[in-house]
Tab-separated table of N, CA and C in Angstrom:
chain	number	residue	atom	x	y	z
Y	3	UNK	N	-6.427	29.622	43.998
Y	3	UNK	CA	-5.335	30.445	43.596
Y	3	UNK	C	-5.816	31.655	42.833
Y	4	UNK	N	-4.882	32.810	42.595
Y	4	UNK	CA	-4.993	33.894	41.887
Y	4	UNK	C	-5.117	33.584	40.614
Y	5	UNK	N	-6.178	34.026	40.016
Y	5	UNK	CA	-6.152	33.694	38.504
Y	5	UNK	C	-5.989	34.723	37.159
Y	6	UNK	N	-6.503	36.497	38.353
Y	6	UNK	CA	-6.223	37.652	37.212
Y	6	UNK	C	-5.055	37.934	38.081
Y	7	UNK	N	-4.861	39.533	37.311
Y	7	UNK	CA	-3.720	40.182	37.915
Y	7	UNK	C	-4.425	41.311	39.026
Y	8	UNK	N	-3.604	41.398	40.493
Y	8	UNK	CA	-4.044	41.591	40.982
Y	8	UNK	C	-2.962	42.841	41.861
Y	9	UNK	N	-3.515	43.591	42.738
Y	9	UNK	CA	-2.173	44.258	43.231
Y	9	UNK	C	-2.148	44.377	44.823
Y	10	UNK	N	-0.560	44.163	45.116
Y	10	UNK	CA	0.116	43.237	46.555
Y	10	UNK	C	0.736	44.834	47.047
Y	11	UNK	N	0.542	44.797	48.049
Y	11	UNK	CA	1.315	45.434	49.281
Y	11	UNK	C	1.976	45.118	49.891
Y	12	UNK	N	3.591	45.279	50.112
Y	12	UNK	CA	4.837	44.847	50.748
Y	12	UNK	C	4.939	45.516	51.857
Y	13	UNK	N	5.767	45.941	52.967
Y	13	UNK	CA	6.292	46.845	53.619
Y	13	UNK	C	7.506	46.560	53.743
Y	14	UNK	N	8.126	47.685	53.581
Y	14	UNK	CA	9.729	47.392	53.345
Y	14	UNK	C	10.500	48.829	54.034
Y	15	UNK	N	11.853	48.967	54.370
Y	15	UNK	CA	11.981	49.870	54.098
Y	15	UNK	C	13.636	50.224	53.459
Y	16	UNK	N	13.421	51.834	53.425
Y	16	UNK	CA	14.483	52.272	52.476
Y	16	UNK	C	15.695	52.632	52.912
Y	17	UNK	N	17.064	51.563	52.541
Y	17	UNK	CA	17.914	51.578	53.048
Y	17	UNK	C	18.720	52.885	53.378
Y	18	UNK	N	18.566	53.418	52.256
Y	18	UNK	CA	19.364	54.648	51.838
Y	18	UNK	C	19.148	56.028	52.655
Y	19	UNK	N	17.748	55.865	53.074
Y	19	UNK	CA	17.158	57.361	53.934
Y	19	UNK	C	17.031	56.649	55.236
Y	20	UNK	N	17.081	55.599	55.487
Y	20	UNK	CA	16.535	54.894	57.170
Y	20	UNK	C	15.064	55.329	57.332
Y	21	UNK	N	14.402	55.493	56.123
Y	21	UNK	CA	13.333	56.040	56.586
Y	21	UNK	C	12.096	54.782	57.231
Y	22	UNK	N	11.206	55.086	58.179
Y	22	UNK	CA	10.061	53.923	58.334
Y	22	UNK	C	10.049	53.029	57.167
Y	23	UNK	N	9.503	52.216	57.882
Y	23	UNK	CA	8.766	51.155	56.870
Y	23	UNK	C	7.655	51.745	55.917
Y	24	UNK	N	7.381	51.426	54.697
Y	24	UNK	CA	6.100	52.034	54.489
Y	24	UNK	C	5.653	51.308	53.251
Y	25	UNK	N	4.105	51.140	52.795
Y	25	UNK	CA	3.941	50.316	51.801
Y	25	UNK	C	4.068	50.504	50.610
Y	26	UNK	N	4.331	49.211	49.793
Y	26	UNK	CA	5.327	49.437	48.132
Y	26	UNK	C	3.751	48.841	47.480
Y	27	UNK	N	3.495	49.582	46.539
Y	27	UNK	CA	2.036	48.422	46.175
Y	27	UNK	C	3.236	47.811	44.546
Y	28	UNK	N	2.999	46.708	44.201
Y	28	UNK	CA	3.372	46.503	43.103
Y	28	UNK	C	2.199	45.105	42.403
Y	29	UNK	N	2.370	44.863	41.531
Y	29	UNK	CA	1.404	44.373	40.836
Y	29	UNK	C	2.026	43.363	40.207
Y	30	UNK	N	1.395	42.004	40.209
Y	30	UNK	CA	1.465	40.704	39.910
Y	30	UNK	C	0.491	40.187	38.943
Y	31	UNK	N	1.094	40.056	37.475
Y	31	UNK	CA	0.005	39.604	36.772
Y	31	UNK	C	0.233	37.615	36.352
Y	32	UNK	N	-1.286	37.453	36.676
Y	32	UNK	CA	-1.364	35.996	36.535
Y	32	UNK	C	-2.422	35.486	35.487
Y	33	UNK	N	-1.508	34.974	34.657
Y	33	UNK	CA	-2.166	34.599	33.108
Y	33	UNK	C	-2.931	33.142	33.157
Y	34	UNK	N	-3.844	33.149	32.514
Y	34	UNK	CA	-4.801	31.970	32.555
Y	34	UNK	C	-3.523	30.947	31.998
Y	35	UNK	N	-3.950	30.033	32.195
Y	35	UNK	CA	-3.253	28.790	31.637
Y	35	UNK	C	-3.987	28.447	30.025
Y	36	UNK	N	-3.472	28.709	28.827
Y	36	UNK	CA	-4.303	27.420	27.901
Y	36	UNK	C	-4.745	26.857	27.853
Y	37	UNK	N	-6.246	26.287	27.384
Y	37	UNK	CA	-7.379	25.442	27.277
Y	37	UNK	C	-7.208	25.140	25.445
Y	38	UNK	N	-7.525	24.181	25.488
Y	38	UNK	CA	-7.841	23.923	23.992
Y	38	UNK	C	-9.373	22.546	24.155
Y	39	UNK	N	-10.086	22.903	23.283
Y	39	UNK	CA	-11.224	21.631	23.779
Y	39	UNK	C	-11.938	21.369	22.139
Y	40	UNK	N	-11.860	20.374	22.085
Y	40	UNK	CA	-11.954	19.623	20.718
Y	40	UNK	C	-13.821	20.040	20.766
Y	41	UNK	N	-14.020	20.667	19.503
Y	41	UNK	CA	-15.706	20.959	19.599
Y	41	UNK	C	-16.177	19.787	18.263
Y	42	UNK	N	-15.678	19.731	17.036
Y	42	UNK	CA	-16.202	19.102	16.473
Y	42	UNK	C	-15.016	18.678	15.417
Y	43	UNK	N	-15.312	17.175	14.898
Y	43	UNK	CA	-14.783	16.227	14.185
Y	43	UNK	C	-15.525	15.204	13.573
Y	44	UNK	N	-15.563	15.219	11.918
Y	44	UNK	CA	-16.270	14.836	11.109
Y	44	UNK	C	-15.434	13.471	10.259
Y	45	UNK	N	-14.418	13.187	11.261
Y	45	UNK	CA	-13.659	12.132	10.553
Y	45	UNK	C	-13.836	10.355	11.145
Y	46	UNK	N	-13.779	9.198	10.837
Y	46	UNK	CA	-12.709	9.272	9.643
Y	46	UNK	C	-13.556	9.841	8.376
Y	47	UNK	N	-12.560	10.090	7.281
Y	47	UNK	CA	-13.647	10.260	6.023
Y	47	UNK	C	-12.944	9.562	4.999
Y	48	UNK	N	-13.093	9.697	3.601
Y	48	UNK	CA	-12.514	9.202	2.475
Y	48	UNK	C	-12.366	10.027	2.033
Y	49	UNK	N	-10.952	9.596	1.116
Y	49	UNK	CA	-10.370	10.378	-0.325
Y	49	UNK	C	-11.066	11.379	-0.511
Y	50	UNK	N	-11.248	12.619	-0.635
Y	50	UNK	CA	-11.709	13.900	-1.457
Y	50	UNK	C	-13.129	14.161	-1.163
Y	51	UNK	N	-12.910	14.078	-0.097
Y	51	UNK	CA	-14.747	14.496	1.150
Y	51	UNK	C	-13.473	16.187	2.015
Y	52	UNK	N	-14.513	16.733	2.296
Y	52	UNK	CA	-13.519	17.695	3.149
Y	52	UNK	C	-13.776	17.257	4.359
Y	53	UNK	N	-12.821	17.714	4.992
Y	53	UNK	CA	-12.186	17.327	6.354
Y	53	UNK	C	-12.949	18.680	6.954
Y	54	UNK	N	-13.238	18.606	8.484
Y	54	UNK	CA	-13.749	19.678	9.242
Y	54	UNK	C	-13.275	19.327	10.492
Y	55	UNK	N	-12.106	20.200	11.440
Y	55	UNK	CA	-12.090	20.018	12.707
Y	55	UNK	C	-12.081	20.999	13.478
Y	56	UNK	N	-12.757	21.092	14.701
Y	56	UNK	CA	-12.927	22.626	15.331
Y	56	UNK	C	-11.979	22.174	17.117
Y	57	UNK	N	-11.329	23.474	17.036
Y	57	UNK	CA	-11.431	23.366	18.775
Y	57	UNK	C	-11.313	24.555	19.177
Y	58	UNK	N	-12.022	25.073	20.398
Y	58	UNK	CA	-11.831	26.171	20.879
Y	58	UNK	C	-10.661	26.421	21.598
Y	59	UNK	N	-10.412	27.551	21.891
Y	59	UNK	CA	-9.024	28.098	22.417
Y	59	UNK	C	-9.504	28.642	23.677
Y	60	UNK	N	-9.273	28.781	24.236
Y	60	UNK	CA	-9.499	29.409	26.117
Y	60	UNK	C	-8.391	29.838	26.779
Y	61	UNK	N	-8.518	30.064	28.121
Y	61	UNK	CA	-7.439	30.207	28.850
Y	61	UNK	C	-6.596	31.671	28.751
Y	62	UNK	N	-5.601	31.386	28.674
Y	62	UNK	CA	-4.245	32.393	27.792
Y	62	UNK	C	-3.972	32.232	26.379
Y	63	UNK	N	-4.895	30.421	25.507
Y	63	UNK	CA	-4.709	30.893	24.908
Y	63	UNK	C	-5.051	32.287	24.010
Y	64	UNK	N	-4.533	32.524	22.462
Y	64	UNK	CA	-4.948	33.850	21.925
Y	64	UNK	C	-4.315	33.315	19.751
Y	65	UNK	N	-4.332	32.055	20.071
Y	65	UNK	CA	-4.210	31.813	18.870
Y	65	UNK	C	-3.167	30.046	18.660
Y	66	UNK	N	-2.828	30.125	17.362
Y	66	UNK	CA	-2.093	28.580	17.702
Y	66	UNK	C	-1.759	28.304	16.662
Y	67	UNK	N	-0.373	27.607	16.531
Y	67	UNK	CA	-0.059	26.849	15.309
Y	67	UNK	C	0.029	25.409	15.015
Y	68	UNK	N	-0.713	24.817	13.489
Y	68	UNK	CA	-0.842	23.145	13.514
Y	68	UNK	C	0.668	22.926	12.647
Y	69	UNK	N	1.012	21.727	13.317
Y	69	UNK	CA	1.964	20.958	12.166
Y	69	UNK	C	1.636	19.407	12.165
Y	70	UNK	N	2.007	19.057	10.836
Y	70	UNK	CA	1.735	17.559	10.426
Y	70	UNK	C	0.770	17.627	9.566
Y	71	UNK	N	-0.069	18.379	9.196
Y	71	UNK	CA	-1.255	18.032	8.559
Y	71	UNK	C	-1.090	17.820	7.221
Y	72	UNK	N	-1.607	16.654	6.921
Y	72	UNK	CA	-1.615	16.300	5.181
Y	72	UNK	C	-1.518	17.079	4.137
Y	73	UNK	N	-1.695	16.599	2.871
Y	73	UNK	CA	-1.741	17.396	1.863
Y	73	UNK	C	-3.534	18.097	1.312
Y	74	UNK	N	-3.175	18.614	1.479
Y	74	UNK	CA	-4.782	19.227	0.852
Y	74	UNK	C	-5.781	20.195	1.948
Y	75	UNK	N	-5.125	20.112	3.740
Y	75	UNK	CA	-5.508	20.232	4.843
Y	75	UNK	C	-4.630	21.265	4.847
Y	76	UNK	N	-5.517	22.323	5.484
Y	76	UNK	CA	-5.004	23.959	6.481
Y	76	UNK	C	-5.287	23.959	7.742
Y	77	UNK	N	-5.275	24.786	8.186
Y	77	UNK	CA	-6.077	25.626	9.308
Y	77	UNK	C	-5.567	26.841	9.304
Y	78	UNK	N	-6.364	27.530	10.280
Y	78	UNK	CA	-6.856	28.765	10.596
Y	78	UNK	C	-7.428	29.174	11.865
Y	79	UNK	N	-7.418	30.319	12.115
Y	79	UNK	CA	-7.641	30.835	13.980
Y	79	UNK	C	-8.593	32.045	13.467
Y	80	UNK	N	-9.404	31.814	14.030
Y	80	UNK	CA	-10.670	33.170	13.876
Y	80	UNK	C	-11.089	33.337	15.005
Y	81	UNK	N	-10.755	34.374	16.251
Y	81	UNK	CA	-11.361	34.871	17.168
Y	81	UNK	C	-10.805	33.623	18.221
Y	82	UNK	N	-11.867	32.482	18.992
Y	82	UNK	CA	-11.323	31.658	19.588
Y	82	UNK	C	-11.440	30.190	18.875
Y	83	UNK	N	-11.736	30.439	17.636
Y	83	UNK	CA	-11.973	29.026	17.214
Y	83	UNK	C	-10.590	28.356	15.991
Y	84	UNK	N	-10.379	27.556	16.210
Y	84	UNK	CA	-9.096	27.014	15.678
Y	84	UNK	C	-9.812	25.928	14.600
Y	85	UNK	N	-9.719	26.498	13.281
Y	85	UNK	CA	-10.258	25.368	12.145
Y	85	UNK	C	-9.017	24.746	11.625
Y	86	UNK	N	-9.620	23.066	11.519
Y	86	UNK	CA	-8.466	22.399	10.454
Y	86	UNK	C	-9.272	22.054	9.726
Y	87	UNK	N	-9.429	22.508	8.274
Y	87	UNK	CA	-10.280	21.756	7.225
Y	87	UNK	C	-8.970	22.174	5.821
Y	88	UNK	N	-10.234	21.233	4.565
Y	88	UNK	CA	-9.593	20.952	3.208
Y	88	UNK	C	-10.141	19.739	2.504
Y	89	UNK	N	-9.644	19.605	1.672
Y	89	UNK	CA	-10.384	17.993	0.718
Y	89	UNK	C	-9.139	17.316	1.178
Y	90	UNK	N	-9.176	16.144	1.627
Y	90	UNK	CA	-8.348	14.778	1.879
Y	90	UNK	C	-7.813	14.458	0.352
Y	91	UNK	N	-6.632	14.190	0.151
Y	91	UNK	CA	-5.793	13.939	-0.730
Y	91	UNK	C	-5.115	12.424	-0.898
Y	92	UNK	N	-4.799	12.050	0.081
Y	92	UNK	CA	-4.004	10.807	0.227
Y	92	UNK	C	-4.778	9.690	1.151
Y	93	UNK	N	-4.953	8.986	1.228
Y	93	UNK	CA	-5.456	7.795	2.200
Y	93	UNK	C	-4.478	7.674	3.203
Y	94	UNK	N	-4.763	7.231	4.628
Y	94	UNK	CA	-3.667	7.127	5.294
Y	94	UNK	C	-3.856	7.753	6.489
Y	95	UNK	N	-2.916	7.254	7.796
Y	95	UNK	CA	-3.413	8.165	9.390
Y	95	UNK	C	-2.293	8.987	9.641
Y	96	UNK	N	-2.878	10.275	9.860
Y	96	UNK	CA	-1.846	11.134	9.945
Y	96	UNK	C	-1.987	12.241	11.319
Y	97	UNK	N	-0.705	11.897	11.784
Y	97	UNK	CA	-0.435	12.290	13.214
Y	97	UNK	C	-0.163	14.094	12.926
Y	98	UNK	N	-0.705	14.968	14.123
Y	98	UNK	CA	-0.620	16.590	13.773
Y	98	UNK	C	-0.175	16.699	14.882
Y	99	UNK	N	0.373	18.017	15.154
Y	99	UNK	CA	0.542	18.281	16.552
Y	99	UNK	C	-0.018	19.955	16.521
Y	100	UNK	N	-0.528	20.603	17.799
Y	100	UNK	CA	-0.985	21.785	17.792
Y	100	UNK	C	-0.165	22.459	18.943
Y	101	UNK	N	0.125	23.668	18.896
Y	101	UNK	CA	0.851	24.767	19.930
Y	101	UNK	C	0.247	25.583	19.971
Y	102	UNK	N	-0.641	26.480	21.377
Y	102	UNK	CA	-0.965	27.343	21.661
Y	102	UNK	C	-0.212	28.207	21.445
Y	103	UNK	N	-0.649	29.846	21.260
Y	103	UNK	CA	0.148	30.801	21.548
Y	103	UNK	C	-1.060	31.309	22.571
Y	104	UNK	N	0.116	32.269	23.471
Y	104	UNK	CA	-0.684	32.859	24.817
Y	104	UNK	C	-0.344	34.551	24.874
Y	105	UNK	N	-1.332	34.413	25.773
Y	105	UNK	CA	-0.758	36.121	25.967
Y	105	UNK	C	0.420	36.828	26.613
Y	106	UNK	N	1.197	35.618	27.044
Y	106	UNK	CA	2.466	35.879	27.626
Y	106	UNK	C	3.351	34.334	27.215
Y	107	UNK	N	4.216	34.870	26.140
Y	107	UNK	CA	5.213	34.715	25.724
Y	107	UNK	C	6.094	33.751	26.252
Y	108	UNK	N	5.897	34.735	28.063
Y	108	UNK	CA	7.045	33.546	29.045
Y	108	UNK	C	6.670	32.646	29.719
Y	109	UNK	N	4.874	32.330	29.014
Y	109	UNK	CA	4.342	31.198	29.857
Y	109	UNK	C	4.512	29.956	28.952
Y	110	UNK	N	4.486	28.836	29.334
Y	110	UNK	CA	4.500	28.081	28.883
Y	110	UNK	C	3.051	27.691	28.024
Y	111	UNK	N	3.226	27.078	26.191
Y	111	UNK	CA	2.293	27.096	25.628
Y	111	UNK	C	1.815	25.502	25.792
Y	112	UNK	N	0.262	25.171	25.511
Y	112	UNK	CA	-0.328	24.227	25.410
Y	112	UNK	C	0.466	23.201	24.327
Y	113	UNK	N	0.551	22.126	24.477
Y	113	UNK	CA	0.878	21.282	23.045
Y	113	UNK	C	0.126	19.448	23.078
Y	114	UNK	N	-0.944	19.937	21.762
Y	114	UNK	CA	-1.849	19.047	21.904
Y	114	UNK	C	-1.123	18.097	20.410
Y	115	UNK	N	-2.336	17.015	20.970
Y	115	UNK	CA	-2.051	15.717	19.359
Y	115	UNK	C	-3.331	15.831	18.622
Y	116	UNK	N	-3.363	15.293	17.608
Y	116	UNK	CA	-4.503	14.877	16.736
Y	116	UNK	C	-4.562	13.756	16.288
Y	117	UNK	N	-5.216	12.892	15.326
Y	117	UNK	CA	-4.722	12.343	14.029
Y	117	UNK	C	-5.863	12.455	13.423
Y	118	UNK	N	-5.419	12.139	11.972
Y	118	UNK	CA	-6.650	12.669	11.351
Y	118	UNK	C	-6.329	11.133	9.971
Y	119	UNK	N	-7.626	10.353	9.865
Y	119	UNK	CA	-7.564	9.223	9.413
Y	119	UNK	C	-8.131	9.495	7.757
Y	120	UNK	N	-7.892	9.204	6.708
Y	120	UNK	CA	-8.326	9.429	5.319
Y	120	UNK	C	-8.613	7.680	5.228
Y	121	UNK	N	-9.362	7.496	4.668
Y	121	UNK	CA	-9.753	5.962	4.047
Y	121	UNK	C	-9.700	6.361	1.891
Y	122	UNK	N	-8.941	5.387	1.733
Y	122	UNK	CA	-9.196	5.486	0.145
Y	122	UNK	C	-10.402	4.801	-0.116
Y	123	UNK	N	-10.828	5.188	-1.408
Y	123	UNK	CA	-12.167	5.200	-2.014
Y	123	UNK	C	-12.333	3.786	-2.399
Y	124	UNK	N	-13.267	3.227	-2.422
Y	124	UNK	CA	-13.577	1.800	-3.002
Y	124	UNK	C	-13.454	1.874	-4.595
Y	125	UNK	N	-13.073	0.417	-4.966
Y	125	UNK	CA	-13.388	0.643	-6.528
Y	125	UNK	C	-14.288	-0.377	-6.805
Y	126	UNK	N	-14.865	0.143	-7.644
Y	126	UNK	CA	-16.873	-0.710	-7.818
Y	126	UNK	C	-16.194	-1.556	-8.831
Y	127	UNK	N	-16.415	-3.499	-8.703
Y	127	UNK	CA	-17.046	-4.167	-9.253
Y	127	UNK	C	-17.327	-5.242	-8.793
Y	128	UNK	N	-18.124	-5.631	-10.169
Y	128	UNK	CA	-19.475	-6.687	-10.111
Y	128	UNK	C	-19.624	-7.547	-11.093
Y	129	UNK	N	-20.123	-8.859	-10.735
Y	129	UNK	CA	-20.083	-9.881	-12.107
Y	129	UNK	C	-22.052	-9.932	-12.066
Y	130	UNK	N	-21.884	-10.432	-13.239
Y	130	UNK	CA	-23.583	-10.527	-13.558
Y	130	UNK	C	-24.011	-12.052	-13.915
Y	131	UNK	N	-25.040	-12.402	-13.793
Y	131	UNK	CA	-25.234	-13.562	-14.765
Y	131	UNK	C	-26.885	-13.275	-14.917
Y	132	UNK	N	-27.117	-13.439	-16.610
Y	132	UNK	CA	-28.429	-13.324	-16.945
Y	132	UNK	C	-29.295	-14.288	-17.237
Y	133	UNK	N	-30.367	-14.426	-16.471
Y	133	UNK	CA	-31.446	-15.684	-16.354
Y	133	UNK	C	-32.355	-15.073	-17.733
Y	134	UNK	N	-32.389	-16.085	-18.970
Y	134	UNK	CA	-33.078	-16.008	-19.755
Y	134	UNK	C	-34.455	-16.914	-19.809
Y	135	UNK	N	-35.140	-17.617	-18.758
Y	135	UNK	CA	-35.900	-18.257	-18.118
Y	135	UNK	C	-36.883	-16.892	-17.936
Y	136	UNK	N	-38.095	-17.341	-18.341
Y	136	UNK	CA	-39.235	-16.048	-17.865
Y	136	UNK	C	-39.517	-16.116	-16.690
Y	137	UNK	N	-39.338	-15.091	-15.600
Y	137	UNK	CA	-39.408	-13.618	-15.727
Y	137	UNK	C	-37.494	-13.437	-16.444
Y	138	UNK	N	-37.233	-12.944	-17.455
Y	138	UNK	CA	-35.840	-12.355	-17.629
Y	138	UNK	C	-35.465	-11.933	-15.929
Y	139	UNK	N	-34.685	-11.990	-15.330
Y	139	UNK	CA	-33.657	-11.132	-14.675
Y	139	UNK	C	-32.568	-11.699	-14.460
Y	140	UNK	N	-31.450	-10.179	-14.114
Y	140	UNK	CA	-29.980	-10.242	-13.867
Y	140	UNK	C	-29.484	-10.344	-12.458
Y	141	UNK	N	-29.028	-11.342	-11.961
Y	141	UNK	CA	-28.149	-11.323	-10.664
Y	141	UNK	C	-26.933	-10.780	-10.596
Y	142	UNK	N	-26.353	-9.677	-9.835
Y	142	UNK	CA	-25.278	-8.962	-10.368
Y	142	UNK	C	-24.898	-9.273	-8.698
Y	143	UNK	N	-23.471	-9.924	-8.486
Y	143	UNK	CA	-22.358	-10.121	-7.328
Y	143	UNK	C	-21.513	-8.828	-7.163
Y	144	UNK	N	-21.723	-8.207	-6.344
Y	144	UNK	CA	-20.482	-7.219	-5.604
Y	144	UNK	C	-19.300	-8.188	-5.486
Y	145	UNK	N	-18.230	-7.170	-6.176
Y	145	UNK	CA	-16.595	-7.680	-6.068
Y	145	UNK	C	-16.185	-6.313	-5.597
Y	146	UNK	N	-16.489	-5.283	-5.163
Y	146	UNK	CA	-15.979	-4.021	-4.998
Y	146	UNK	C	-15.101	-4.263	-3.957
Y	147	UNK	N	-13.854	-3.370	-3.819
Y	147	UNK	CA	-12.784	-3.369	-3.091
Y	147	UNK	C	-12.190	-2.457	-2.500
Y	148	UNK	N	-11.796	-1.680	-1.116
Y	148	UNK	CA	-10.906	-0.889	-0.446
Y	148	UNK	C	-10.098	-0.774	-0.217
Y	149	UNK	N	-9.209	-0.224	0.392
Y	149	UNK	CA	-8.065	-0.506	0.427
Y	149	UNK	C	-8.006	-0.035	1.918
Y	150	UNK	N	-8.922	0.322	2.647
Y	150	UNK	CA	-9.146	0.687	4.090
Y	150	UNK	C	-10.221	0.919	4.522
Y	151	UNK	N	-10.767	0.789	5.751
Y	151	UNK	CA	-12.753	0.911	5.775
Y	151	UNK	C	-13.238	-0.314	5.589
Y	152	UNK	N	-13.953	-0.512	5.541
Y	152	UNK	CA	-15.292	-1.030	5.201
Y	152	UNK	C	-16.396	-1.187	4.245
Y	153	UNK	N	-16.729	-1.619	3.059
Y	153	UNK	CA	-17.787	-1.492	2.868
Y	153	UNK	C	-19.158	-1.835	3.411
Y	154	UNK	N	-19.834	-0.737	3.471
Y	154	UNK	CA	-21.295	-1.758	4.103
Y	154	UNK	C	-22.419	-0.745	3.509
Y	155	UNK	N	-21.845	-0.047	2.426
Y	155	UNK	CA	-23.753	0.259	2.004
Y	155	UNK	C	-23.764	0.283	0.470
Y	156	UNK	N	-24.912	-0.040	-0.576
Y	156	UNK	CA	-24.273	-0.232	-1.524
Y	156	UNK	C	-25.533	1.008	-2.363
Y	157	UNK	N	-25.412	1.374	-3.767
Y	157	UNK	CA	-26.277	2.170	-4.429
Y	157	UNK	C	-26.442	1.620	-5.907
Y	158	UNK	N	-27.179	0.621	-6.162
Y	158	UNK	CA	-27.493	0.207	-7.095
Y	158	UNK	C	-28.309	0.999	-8.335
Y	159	UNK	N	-27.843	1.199	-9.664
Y	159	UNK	CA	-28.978	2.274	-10.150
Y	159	UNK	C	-29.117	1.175	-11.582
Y	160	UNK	N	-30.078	0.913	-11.730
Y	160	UNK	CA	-29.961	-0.043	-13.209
Y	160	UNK	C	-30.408	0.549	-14.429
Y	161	UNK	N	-30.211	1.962	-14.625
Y	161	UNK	CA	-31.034	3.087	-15.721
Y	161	UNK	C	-32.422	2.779	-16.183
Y	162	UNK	N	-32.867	2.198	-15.439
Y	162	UNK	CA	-34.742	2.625	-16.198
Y	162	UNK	C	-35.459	2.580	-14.532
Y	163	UNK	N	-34.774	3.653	-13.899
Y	163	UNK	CA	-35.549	3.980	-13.131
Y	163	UNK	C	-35.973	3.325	-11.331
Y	164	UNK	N	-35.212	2.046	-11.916
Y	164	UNK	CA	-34.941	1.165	-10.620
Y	164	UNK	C	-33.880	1.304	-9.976
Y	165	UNK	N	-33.549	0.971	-8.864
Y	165	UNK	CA	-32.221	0.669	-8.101
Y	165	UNK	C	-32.480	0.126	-6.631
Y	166	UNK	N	-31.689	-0.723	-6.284
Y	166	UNK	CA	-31.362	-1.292	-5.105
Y	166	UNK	C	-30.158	-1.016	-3.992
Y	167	UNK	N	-30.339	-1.206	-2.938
Y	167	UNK	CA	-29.340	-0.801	-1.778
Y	167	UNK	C	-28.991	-2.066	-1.635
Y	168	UNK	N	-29.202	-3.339	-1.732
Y	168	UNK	CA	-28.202	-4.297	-0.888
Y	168	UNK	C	-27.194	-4.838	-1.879
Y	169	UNK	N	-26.435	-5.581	-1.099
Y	169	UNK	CA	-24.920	-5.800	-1.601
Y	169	UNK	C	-25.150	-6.429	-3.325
Y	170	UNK	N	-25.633	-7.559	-3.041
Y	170	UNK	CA	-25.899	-8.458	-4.325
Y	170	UNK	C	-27.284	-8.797	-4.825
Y	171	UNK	N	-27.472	-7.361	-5.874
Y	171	UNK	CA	-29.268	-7.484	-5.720
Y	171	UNK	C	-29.521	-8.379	-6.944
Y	172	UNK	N	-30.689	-8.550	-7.371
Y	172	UNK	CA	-31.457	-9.220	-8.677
Y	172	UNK	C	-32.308	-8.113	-9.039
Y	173	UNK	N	-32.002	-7.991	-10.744
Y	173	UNK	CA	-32.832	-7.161	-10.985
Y	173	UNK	C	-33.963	-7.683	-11.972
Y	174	UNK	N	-35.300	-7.562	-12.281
Y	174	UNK	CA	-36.263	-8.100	-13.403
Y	174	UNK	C	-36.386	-6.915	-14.232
């Protein structure tokens, strides 16, 4: 199919003079259709990490508007790239919707989905029990808790210089 605008030759003729047939050139413009294509997404994330989502615009489109997006979340259109970023505010999955705008008005615009997932933050704790048996050390139990996610990595720092990554370390 035709994809630019291009120009057509009719033959017709003119009622009014009886004159011959003769050719009308007139011109047919044909607008790309909207593309939108998801380039990059850095989610899910947690509470108060910024959010980064990219998609390019193509086609007819020439720009676009988001709705739904959380609290703390924008976007923005620069050239062909369509940003949704911000710091995550609330925990929780939240449905967006996006609308192309095109270069013609009377075409019909793109209308895409998103969602964009926030996980709330863990809250750290831990019970200890101290072995006074030589060598001294402390066994300290992870009780830490989410409220969405997963935990699975941990950062132990015991102030003199040591620290451990697994869940329930021992320290001497």
């Amino acid at each position: 199919g035709v994809t630019t605008a291009t120009t057509y030759y009719a033959k017709g003729i003119y009622y009014n003079t009886m004159c011959e047939s003769a050719l009308i050139p007139f011109t047919i413009d044909v607008n790309p259709v909207p593309t939108l294509v998801l380039l990059n997404d850095n989610q899910p994330i947690c509470e108060g990490v910024e959010l980064q989502v990219q998609y390019e615009l193509g086609g007819g489109a020439t720009g676009a508007t988001v709705n739904g997006l959380p609290a703390g979340i924008n976007y923005s259109v620069s050239g062909n790239i369509l940003t949704i970023n911000g710091i995550a505010q609330s925990p929780g999955n939240y449905n967006y919707e996006i609308e192309t705008i095109g270069q013609d008005r009377n075409c019909a615009p793109l209308n895409n989905t998103g969602n964009i997932t926030i996980n709330g933050n863990p809250t750290a704790a831990f019970t200890y029990v101290v072995n006074l048996i030589d060598p001294l050390s402390v066994t300290f139990t992870d009780q830490s808790q989410t409220t969405s996610g997963t935990l699975n990595s941990w950062n132990w720092d015991f102030g003199d210089a040591s620290s451990a990554s697994i869940q329930n370390p021992v320290h001497n």
